[in-house]
């Protein structure tokens, strides 16, 4: 039996690095920070946003009491992390 779909050719390390760098650049343009890049893999992070409009309304409505919560959230923001990998065939995956 003949396989009608041949296996994709493996890319060189330089080609994989170029694909990875292009994908990392796209994420960096959207505000992500690069934590590390090595061996076909990059780790990026970004602080989660705080919805300032509704928090401001609540600060005004509660006479400033809500400001305690806003300051707490601003100091303890959650960090989003994404891992970008490029496999030997050039497929880019994020997790």
PDB file of N, CA and C in Angstrom:
ATOM      1  N   UNK A   1       0.825  -1.176   0.000  1.00  0.00           N
ATOM      2  CA  UNK A   1       0.000   0.000   0.000  1.00  0.00           C
ATOM      3  C   UNK A   1       0.869   1.238   0.000  1.00  0.00           C
ATOM      4  N   UNK A   2       0.476   2.174  -0.803  1.00  0.00           N
ATOM      5  CA  UNK A   2       1.210   3.425  -0.921  1.00  0.00           C
ATOM      6  C   UNK A   2       0.521   4.507  -0.111  1.00  0.00           C
ATOM      7  N   UNK A   3       1.289   5.293   0.571  1.00  0.00           N
ATOM      8  CA  UNK A   3       0.754   6.401   1.357  1.00  0.00           C
ATOM      9  C   UNK A   3       0.621   7.614   0.442  1.00  0.00           C
ATOM     10  N   UNK A   4      -0.591   8.140   0.284  1.00  0.00           N
ATOM     11  CA  UNK A   4      -0.811   9.252  -0.638  1.00  0.00           C
ATOM     12  C   UNK A   4      -0.367  10.586  -0.048  1.00  0.00           C
ATOM     13  N   UNK A   5      -0.233  10.680   1.272  1.00  0.00           N
ATOM     14  CA  UNK A   5       0.217  11.912   1.918  1.00  0.00           C
ATOM     15  C   UNK A   5       1.624  11.710   2.464  1.00  0.00           C
ATOM     16  N   UNK A   6       2.633  12.186   1.727  1.00  0.00           N
ATOM     17  CA  UNK A   6       3.990  12.015   2.240  1.00  0.00           C
ATOM     18  C   UNK A   6       4.193  12.861   3.497  1.00  0.00           C
ATOM     19  N   UNK A   7       5.100  12.403   4.336  1.00  0.00           N
ATOM     20  CA  UNK A   7       5.391  13.132   5.574  1.00  0.00           C
ATOM     21  C   UNK A   7       6.067  14.452   5.225  1.00  0.00           C
ATOM     22  N   UNK A   8       5.694  15.540   5.918  1.00  0.00           N
ATOM     23  CA  UNK A   8       6.336  16.821   5.642  1.00  0.00           C
ATOM     24  C   UNK A   8       7.825  16.775   5.981  1.00  0.00           C
ATOM     25  N   UNK A   9       8.593  17.489   5.191  1.00  0.00           N
ATOM     26  CA  UNK A   9      10.039  17.517   5.413  1.00  0.00           C
ATOM     27  C   UNK A   9      10.362  18.321   6.667  1.00  0.00           C
ATOM     28  N   UNK A  10      11.390  17.888   7.363  1.00  0.00           N
ATOM     29  CA  UNK A  10      11.818  18.592   8.568  1.00  0.00           C
ATOM     30  C   UNK A  10      12.527  19.881   8.176  1.00  0.00           C
ATOM     31  N   UNK A  11      12.260  20.941   8.941  1.00  0.00           N
ATOM     32  CA  UNK A  11      12.894  22.230   8.698  1.00  0.00           C
ATOM     33  C   UNK A  11      14.225  22.308   9.434  1.00  0.00           C
ATOM     34  N   UNK A  12      15.070  23.162   8.925  1.00  0.00           N
ATOM     35  CA  UNK A  12      16.351  23.384   9.610  1.00  0.00           C
ATOM     36  C   UNK A  12      16.101  24.197  10.877  1.00  0.00           C
ATOM     37  N   UNK A  13      17.075  24.180  11.769  1.00  0.00           N
ATOM     38  CA  UNK A  13      16.966  24.943  13.009  1.00  0.00           C
ATOM     39  C   UNK A  13      16.843  26.442  12.738  1.00  0.00           C
ATOM     40  N   UNK A  14      17.513  26.908  11.688  1.00  0.00           N
ATOM     41  CA  UNK A  14      17.456  28.328  11.337  1.00  0.00           C
ATOM     42  C   UNK A  14      16.046  28.701  10.884  1.00  0.00           C
ATOM     43  N   UNK A  15      15.420  27.865  10.066  1.00  0.00           N
ATOM     44  CA  UNK A  15      14.055  28.128   9.609  1.00  0.00           C
ATOM     45  C   UNK A  15      13.065  28.110  10.762  1.00  0.00           C
ATOM     46  N   UNK A  16      13.236  27.158  11.664  1.00  0.00           N
ATOM     47  CA  UNK A  16      12.355  27.096  12.841  1.00  0.00           C
ATOM     48  C   UNK A  16      12.517  28.342  13.705  1.00  0.00           C
ATOM     49  N   UNK A  17      13.761  28.794  13.869  1.00  0.00           N
ATOM     50  CA  UNK A  17      14.027  29.995  14.674  1.00  0.00           C
ATOM     51  C   UNK A  17      13.395  31.222  14.026  1.00  0.00           C
ATOM     52  N   UNK A  18      13.435  31.297  12.689  1.00  0.00           N
ATOM     53  CA  UNK A  18      12.814  32.429  11.992  1.00  0.00           C
ATOM     54  C   UNK A  18      11.299  32.420  12.184  1.00  0.00           C
ATOM     55  N   UNK A  19      10.676  31.254  12.097  1.00  0.00           N
ATOM     56  CA  UNK A  19       9.230  31.152  12.328  1.00  0.00           C
ATOM     57  C   UNK A  19       8.874  31.562  13.753  1.00  0.00           C
ATOM     58  N   UNK A  20       9.662  31.078  14.700  1.00  0.00           N
ATOM     59  CA  UNK A  20       9.418  31.398  16.102  1.00  0.00           C
ATOM     60  C   UNK A  20       9.582  32.898  16.351  1.00  0.00           C
ATOM     61  N   UNK A  21      10.641  33.487  15.811  1.00  0.00           N
ATOM     62  CA  UNK A  21      10.867  34.919  16.001  1.00  0.00           C
ATOM     63  C   UNK A  21       9.752  35.760  15.406  1.00  0.00           C
ATOM     64  N   UNK A  22       9.219  35.350  14.257  1.00  0.00           N
ATOM     65  CA  UNK A  22       8.117  36.086  13.639  1.00  0.00           C
ATOM     66  C   UNK A  22       6.862  36.015  14.515  1.00  0.00           C
ATOM     67  N   UNK A  23       6.579  34.841  15.072  1.00  0.00           N
ATOM     68  CA  UNK A  23       5.408  34.684  15.934  1.00  0.00           C
ATOM     69  C   UNK A  23       5.581  35.462  17.238  1.00  0.00           C
ATOM     70  N   UNK A  24       6.770  35.435  17.803  1.00  0.00           N
ATOM     71  CA  UNK A  24       7.054  36.194  19.030  1.00  0.00           C
ATOM     72  C   UNK A  24       6.892  37.690  18.757  1.00  0.00           C
ATOM     73  N   UNK A  25       7.329  38.154  17.605  1.00  0.00           N
ATOM     74  CA  UNK A  25       7.192  39.571  17.245  1.00  0.00           C
ATOM     75  C   UNK A  25       5.719  39.973  17.168  1.00  0.00           C
ATOM     76  N   UNK A  26       4.869  39.079  16.643  1.00  0.00           N
ATOM     77  CA  UNK A  26       3.422  39.375  16.580  1.00  0.00           C
ATOM     78  C   UNK A  26       2.839  39.531  17.981  1.00  0.00           C
ATOM     79  N   UNK A  27       3.234  38.657  18.872  1.00  0.00           N
ATOM     80  CA  UNK A  27       2.746  38.750  20.255  1.00  0.00           C
ATOM     81  C   UNK A  27       3.293  40.007  20.939  1.00  0.00           C
ATOM     82  N   UNK A  28       4.559  40.330  20.694  1.00  0.00           N
ATOM     83  CA  UNK A  28       5.172  41.509  21.313  1.00  0.00           C
ATOM     84  C   UNK A  28       4.474  42.789  20.866  1.00  0.00           C
ATOM     85  N   UNK A  29       4.013  42.837  19.625  1.00  0.00           N
ATOM     86  CA  UNK A  29       3.277  44.000  19.141  1.00  0.00           C
ATOM     87  C   UNK A  29       1.959  44.175  19.886  1.00  0.00           C
ATOM     88  N   UNK A  30       1.404  43.086  20.405  1.00  0.00           N
ATOM     89  CA  UNK A  30       0.138  43.145  21.150  1.00  0.00           C
ATOM     90  C   UNK A  30       0.367  43.312  22.655  1.00  0.00           C
ATOM     91  N   UNK A  31       1.603  43.621  23.067  1.00  0.00           N
ATOM     92  CA  UNK A  31       1.858  43.936  24.459  1.00  0.00           C
ATOM     93  C   UNK A  31       2.383  42.807  25.326  1.00  0.00           C
ATOM     94  N   UNK A  32       2.729  41.678  24.737  1.00  0.00           N
ATOM     95  CA  UNK A  32       3.267  40.560  25.508  1.00  0.00           C
ATOM     96  C   UNK A  32       4.747  40.795  25.764  1.00  0.00           C
ATOM     97  N   UNK A  33       5.245  40.345  26.913  1.00  0.00           N
ATOM     98  CA  UNK A  33       6.654  40.446  27.279  1.00  0.00           C
ATOM     99  C   UNK A  33       7.320  39.094  27.095  1.00  0.00           C
ATOM    100  N   UNK A  34       8.502  39.090  26.498  1.00  0.00           N
ATOM    101  CA  UNK A  34       9.232  37.852  26.258  1.00  0.00           C
ATOM    102  C   UNK A  34      10.007  37.488  27.521  1.00  0.00           C
ATOM    103  N   UNK A  35       9.735  36.308  28.057  1.00  0.00           N
ATOM    104  CA  UNK A  35      10.440  35.822  29.241  1.00  0.00           C
ATOM    105  C   UNK A  35      11.685  35.027  28.858  1.00  0.00           C
ATOM    106  N   UNK A  36      11.538  34.136  27.869  1.00  0.00           N
ATOM    107  CA  UNK A  36      12.689  33.355  27.411  1.00  0.00           C
ATOM    108  C   UNK A  36      12.424  32.808  26.017  1.00  0.00           C
ATOM    109  N   UNK A  37      13.501  32.597  25.273  1.00  0.00           N
ATOM    110  CA  UNK A  37      13.438  31.987  23.943  1.00  0.00           C
ATOM    111  C   UNK A  37      14.601  31.007  23.864  1.00  0.00           C
ATOM    112  N   UNK A  38      14.288  29.736  23.578  1.00  0.00           N
ATOM    113  CA  UNK A  38      15.347  28.731  23.460  1.00  0.00           C
ATOM    114  C   UNK A  38      14.819  27.493  22.757  1.00  0.00           C
ATOM    115  N   UNK A  39      15.616  26.937  21.882  1.00  0.00           N
ATOM    116  CA  UNK A  39      15.372  25.631  21.263  1.00  0.00           C
ATOM    117  C   UNK A  39      13.959  25.457  20.717  1.00  0.00           C
ATOM    118  N   UNK A  40      13.520  26.382  19.885  1.00  0.00           N
ATOM    119  CA  UNK A  40      12.204  26.247  19.258  1.00  0.00           C
ATOM    120  C   UNK A  40      11.032  26.529  20.173  1.00  0.00           C
ATOM    121  N   UNK A  41      11.275  27.201  21.279  1.00  0.00           N
ATOM    122  CA  UNK A  41      10.205  27.483  22.236  1.00  0.00           C
ATOM    123  C   UNK A  41      10.406  28.871  22.833  1.00  0.00           C
ATOM    124  N   UNK A  42       9.302  29.595  23.019  1.00  0.00           N
ATOM    125  CA  UNK A  42       9.356  30.916  23.653  1.00  0.00           C
ATOM    126  C   UNK A  42       8.276  30.980  24.722  1.00  0.00           C
ATOM    127  N   UNK A  43       8.594  31.638  25.823  1.00  0.00           N
ATOM    128  CA  UNK A  43       7.639  31.847  26.914  1.00  0.00           C
ATOM    129  C   UNK A  43       7.388  33.348  27.001  1.00  0.00           C
ATOM    130  N   UNK A  44       6.098  33.742  26.912  1.00  0.00           N
ATOM    131  CA  UNK A  44       5.720  35.140  26.968  1.00  0.00           C
ATOM    132  C   UNK A  44       4.707  35.345  28.086  1.00  0.00           C
ATOM    133  N   UNK A  45       4.652  36.558  28.630  1.00  0.00           N
ATOM    134  CA  UNK A  45       3.696  36.845  29.695  1.00  0.00           C
ATOM    135  C   UNK A  45       3.112  38.242  29.510  1.00  0.00           C
ATOM    136  N   UNK A  46       1.962  38.442  30.162  1.00  0.00           N
ATOM    137  CA  UNK A  46       1.270  39.715  30.062  1.00  0.00           C
ATOM    138  C   UNK A  46       0.387  39.868  31.287  1.00  0.00           C
ATOM    139  N   UNK A  47       0.392  41.058  31.899  1.00  0.00           N
ATOM    140  CA  UNK A  47      -0.495  41.313  33.030  1.00  0.00           C
ATOM    141  C   UNK A  47      -1.930  41.452  32.540  1.00  0.00           C
ATOM    142  N   UNK A  48      -2.863  40.877  33.296  1.00  0.00           N
ATOM    143  CA  UNK A  48      -4.268  41.017  32.943  1.00  0.00           C
ATOM    144  C   UNK A  48      -4.694  42.458  33.163  1.00  0.00           C
ATOM    145  N   UNK A  49      -5.606  42.914  32.337  1.00  0.00           N
ATOM    146  CA  UNK A  49      -6.095  44.289  32.430  1.00  0.00           C
ATOM    147  C   UNK A  49      -7.097  44.444  33.561  1.00  0.00           C
ATOM    148  N   UNK A  50      -7.196  45.662  34.028  1.00  0.00           N
ATOM    149  CA  UNK A  50      -8.199  46.005  35.037  1.00  0.00           C
ATOM    150  C   UNK A  50      -9.230  46.890  34.354  1.00  0.00           C
ATOM    151  N   UNK A  51     -10.501  46.586  34.533  1.00  0.00           N
ATOM    152  CA  UNK A  51     -11.572  47.397  33.957  1.00  0.00           C
ATOM    153  C   UNK A  51     -11.742  48.692  34.745  1.00  0.00           C
ATOM    154  N   UNK A  52     -11.100  49.755  34.280  1.00  0.00           N
ATOM    155  CA  UNK A  52     -11.078  50.996  35.036  1.00  0.00           C
ATOM    156  C   UNK A  52     -12.411  51.714  35.062  1.00  0.00           C
ATOM    157  N   UNK A  53     -13.230  51.627  34.023  1.00  0.00           N
ATOM    158  CA  UNK A  53     -14.487  52.375  33.967  1.00  0.00           C
ATOM    159  C   UNK A  53     -15.416  51.999  35.111  1.00  0.00           C
ATOM    160  N   UNK A  54     -15.729  50.721  35.245  1.00  0.00           N
ATOM    161  CA  UNK A  54     -16.673  50.300  36.292  1.00  0.00           C
ATOM    162  C   UNK A  54     -16.073  50.467  37.686  1.00  0.00           C
ATOM    163  N   UNK A  55     -14.786  50.285  37.803  1.00  0.00           N
ATOM    164  CA  UNK A  55     -14.153  50.503  39.103  1.00  0.00           C
ATOM    165  C   UNK A  55     -14.229  51.981  39.506  1.00  0.00           C
ATOM    166  N   UNK A  56     -14.055  52.877  38.561  1.00  0.00           N
ATOM    167  CA  UNK A  56     -14.163  54.296  38.857  1.00  0.00           C
ATOM    168  C   UNK A  56     -15.584  54.656  39.293  1.00  0.00           C
ATOM    169  N   UNK A  57     -16.571  54.117  38.597  1.00  0.00           N
ATOM    170  CA  UNK A  57     -17.972  54.357  38.972  1.00  0.00           C
ATOM    171  C   UNK A  57     -18.223  53.865  40.396  1.00  0.00           C
ATOM    172  N   UNK A  58     -17.739  52.675  40.734  1.00  0.00           N
ATOM    173  CA  UNK A  58     -17.948  52.128  42.075  1.00  0.00           C
ATOM    174  C   UNK A  58     -17.196  52.929  43.137  1.00  0.00           C
ATOM    175  N   UNK A  59     -16.014  53.448  42.805  1.00  0.00           N
ATOM    176  CA  UNK A  59     -15.282  54.302  43.753  1.00  0.00           C
ATOM    177  C   UNK A  59     -16.109  55.549  44.053  1.00  0.00           C
ATOM    178  N   UNK A  60     -16.676  56.152  43.020  1.00  0.00           N
ATOM    179  CA  UNK A  60     -17.486  57.350  43.213  1.00  0.00           C
ATOM    180  C   UNK A  60     -18.762  57.054  43.998  1.00  0.00           C
ATOM    181  N   UNK A  61     -19.420  55.933  43.696  1.00  0.00           N
ATOM    182  CA  UNK A  61     -20.680  55.585  44.369  1.00  0.00           C
ATOM    183  C   UNK A  61     -20.478  55.211  45.834  1.00  0.00           C
ATOM    184  N   UNK A  62     -19.333  54.636  46.168  1.00  0.00           N
ATOM    185  CA  UNK A  62     -19.100  54.198  47.549  1.00  0.00           C
ATOM    186  C   UNK A  62     -18.289  55.215  48.348  1.00  0.00           C
ATOM    187  N   UNK A  63     -18.111  56.392  47.808  1.00  0.00           N
ATOM    188  CA  UNK A  63     -17.377  57.422  48.523  1.00  0.00           C
ATOM    189  C   UNK A  63     -15.919  57.082  48.731  1.00  0.00           C
ATOM    190  N   UNK A  64     -15.324  56.316  47.852  1.00  0.00           N
ATOM    191  CA  UNK A  64     -13.914  55.993  47.921  1.00  0.00           C
ATOM    192  C   UNK A  64     -13.596  54.638  48.535  1.00  0.00           C
ATOM    193  N   UNK A  65     -14.577  53.987  49.172  1.00  0.00           N
ATOM    194  CA  UNK A  65     -14.301  52.689  49.801  1.00  0.00           C
ATOM    195  C   UNK A  65     -13.868  51.635  48.789  1.00  0.00           C
ATOM    196  N   UNK A  66     -14.427  51.685  47.594  1.00  0.00           N
ATOM    197  CA  UNK A  66     -14.083  50.702  46.563  1.00  0.00           C
ATOM    198  C   UNK A  66     -12.624  50.846  46.137  1.00  0.00           C
ATOM    199  N   UNK A  67     -12.011  52.008  46.422  1.00  0.00           N
ATOM    200  CA  UNK A  67     -10.622  52.244  46.045  1.00  0.00           C
ATOM    201  C   UNK A  67      -9.681  51.246  46.711  1.00  0.00           C
ATOM    202  N   UNK A  68     -10.022  50.763  47.877  1.00  0.00           N
ATOM    203  CA  UNK A  68      -9.203  49.753  48.558  1.00  0.00           C
ATOM    204  C   UNK A  68      -9.096  48.502  47.685  1.00  0.00           C
ATOM    205  N   UNK A  69     -10.225  48.071  47.133  1.00  0.00           N
ATOM    206  CA  UNK A  69     -10.240  46.897  46.262  1.00  0.00           C
ATOM    207  C   UNK A  69      -9.454  47.162  44.975  1.00  0.00           C
ATOM    208  N   UNK A  70      -9.607  48.338  44.395  1.00  0.00           N
ATOM    209  CA  UNK A  70      -8.919  48.674  43.143  1.00  0.00           C
ATOM    210  C   UNK A  70      -7.404  48.650  43.354  1.00  0.00           C
ATOM    211  N   UNK A  71      -6.942  49.223  44.454  1.00  0.00           N
ATOM    212  CA  UNK A  71      -5.510  49.226  44.738  1.00  0.00           C
ATOM    213  C   UNK A  71      -5.006  47.797  44.939  1.00  0.00           C
ATOM    214  N   UNK A  72      -5.767  46.992  45.675  1.00  0.00           N
ATOM    215  CA  UNK A  72      -5.399  45.590  45.877  1.00  0.00           C
ATOM    216  C   UNK A  72      -5.263  44.861  44.537  1.00  0.00           C
ATOM    217  N   UNK A  73      -6.249  45.048  43.658  1.00  0.00           N
ATOM    218  CA  UNK A  73      -6.216  44.386  42.340  1.00  0.00           C
ATOM    219  C   UNK A  73      -5.051  44.884  41.495  1.00  0.00           C
ATOM    220  N   UNK A  74      -4.757  46.179  41.574  1.00  0.00           N
ATOM    221  CA  UNK A  74      -3.660  46.736  40.777  1.00  0.00           C
ATOM    222  C   UNK A  74      -2.308  46.184  41.242  1.00  0.00           C
ATOM    223  N   UNK A  75      -2.158  45.979  42.542  1.00  0.00           N
ATOM    224  CA  UNK A  75      -0.897  45.473  43.074  1.00  0.00           C
ATOM    225  C   UNK A  75      -0.742  43.962  42.906  1.00  0.00           C
ATOM    226  N   UNK A  76      -1.851  43.249  42.792  1.00  0.00           N
ATOM    227  CA  UNK A  76      -1.825  41.781  42.701  1.00  0.00           C
ATOM    228  C   UNK A  76      -2.451  41.290  41.396  1.00  0.00           C
ATOM    229  N   UNK A  77      -2.048  41.904  40.316  1.00  0.00           N
ATOM    230  CA  UNK A  77      -2.607  41.495  39.022  1.00  0.00           C
ATOM    231  C   UNK A  77      -2.171  40.097  38.654  1.00  0.00           C
ATOM    232  N   UNK A  78      -3.083  39.387  38.018  1.00  0.00           N
ATOM    233  CA  UNK A  78      -2.763  38.052  37.526  1.00  0.00           C
ATOM    234  C   UNK A  78      -1.955  38.185  36.240  1.00  0.00           C
ATOM    235  N   UNK A  79      -1.089  37.226  36.026  1.00  0.00           N
ATOM    236  CA  UNK A  79      -0.230  37.227  34.844  1.00  0.00           C
ATOM    237  C   UNK A  79      -0.683  36.116  33.915  1.00  0.00           C
ATOM    238  N   UNK A  80      -0.909  36.462  32.657  1.00  0.00           N
ATOM    239  CA  UNK A  80      -1.212  35.461  31.633  1.00  0.00           C
ATOM    240  C   UNK A  80       0.115  34.997  31.044  1.00  0.00           C
ATOM    241  N   UNK A  81       0.243  33.705  30.807  1.00  0.00           N
ATOM    242  CA  UNK A  81       1.464  33.157  30.228  1.00  0.00           C
ATOM    243  C   UNK A  81       1.103  32.308  29.015  1.00  0.00           C
ATOM    244  N   UNK A  82       1.884  32.449  27.964  1.00  0.00           N
ATOM    245  CA  UNK A  82       1.697  31.623  26.773  1.00  0.00           C
ATOM    246  C   UNK A  82       3.057  31.049  26.374  1.00  0.00           C
ATOM    247  N   UNK A  83       3.029  29.792  25.944  1.00  0.00           N
ATOM    248  CA  UNK A  83       4.242  29.121  25.467  1.00  0.00           C
ATOM    249  C   UNK A  83       4.055  28.845  23.983  1.00  0.00           C
ATOM    250  N   UNK A  84       4.972  29.330  23.178  1.00  0.00           N
ATOM    251  CA  UNK A  84       4.924  29.139  21.728  1.00  0.00           C
ATOM    252  C   UNK A  84       6.021  28.166  21.349  1.00  0.00           C
ATOM    253  N   UNK A  85       5.655  27.126  20.613  1.00  0.00           N
ATOM    254  CA  UNK A  85       6.646  26.150  20.152  1.00  0.00           C
ATOM    255  C   UNK A  85       6.532  25.978  18.643  1.00  0.00           C
ATOM    256  N   UNK A  86       7.640  25.661  18.019  1.00  0.00           N
ATOM    257  CA  UNK A  86       7.687  25.344  16.598  1.00  0.00           C
ATOM    258  C   UNK A  86       8.278  23.952  16.479  1.00  0.00           C
ATOM    259  N   UNK A  87       7.498  23.015  15.916  1.00  0.00           N
ATOM    260  CA  UNK A  87       8.008  21.651  15.797  1.00  0.00           C
ATOM    261  C   UNK A  87       8.879  21.497  14.562  1.00  0.00           C
ATOM    262  N   UNK A  88       9.383  20.308  14.337  1.00  0.00           N
ATOM    263  CA  UNK A  88      10.335  20.055  13.255  1.00  0.00           C
ATOM    264  C   UNK A  88       9.751  20.315  11.866  1.00  0.00           C
ATOM    265  N   UNK A  89       8.424  20.227  11.738  1.00  0.00           N
ATOM    266  CA  UNK A  89       7.792  20.458  10.434  1.00  0.00           C
ATOM    267  C   UNK A  89       7.374  21.905  10.233  1.00  0.00           C
ATOM    268  N   UNK A  90       7.584  22.762  11.241  1.00  0.00           N
ATOM    269  CA  UNK A  90       7.252  24.169  11.115  1.00  0.00           C
ATOM    270  C   UNK A  90       5.885  24.552  11.656  1.00  0.00           C
ATOM    271  N   UNK A  91       5.209  23.607  12.284  1.00  0.00           N
ATOM    272  CA  UNK A  91       3.892  23.910  12.857  1.00  0.00           C
ATOM    273  C   UNK A  91       4.071  24.699  14.142  1.00  0.00           C
ATOM    274  N   UNK A  92       3.363  25.825  14.241  1.00  0.00           N
ATOM    275  CA  UNK A  92       3.436  26.686  15.423  1.00  0.00           C
ATOM    276  C   UNK A  92       2.289  26.325  16.343  1.00  0.00           C
ATOM    277  N   UNK A  93       2.614  26.090  17.605  1.00  0.00           N
ATOM    278  CA  UNK A  93       1.598  25.744  18.618  1.00  0.00           C
ATOM    279  C   UNK A  93       1.733  26.677  19.795  1.00  0.00           C
ATOM    280  N   UNK A  94       0.579  27.033  20.370  1.00  0.00           N
ATOM    281  CA  UNK A  94       0.572  27.857  21.577  1.00  0.00           C
ATOM    282  C   UNK A  94      -0.188  27.137  22.665  1.00  0.00           C
ATOM    283  N   UNK A  95       0.254  27.332  23.871  1.00  0.00           N
ATOM    284  CA  UNK A  95      -0.448  26.737  25.013  1.00  0.00           C
ATOM    285  C   UNK A  95      -0.315  27.649  26.210  1.00  0.00           C
TER     286      UNK A  95
END
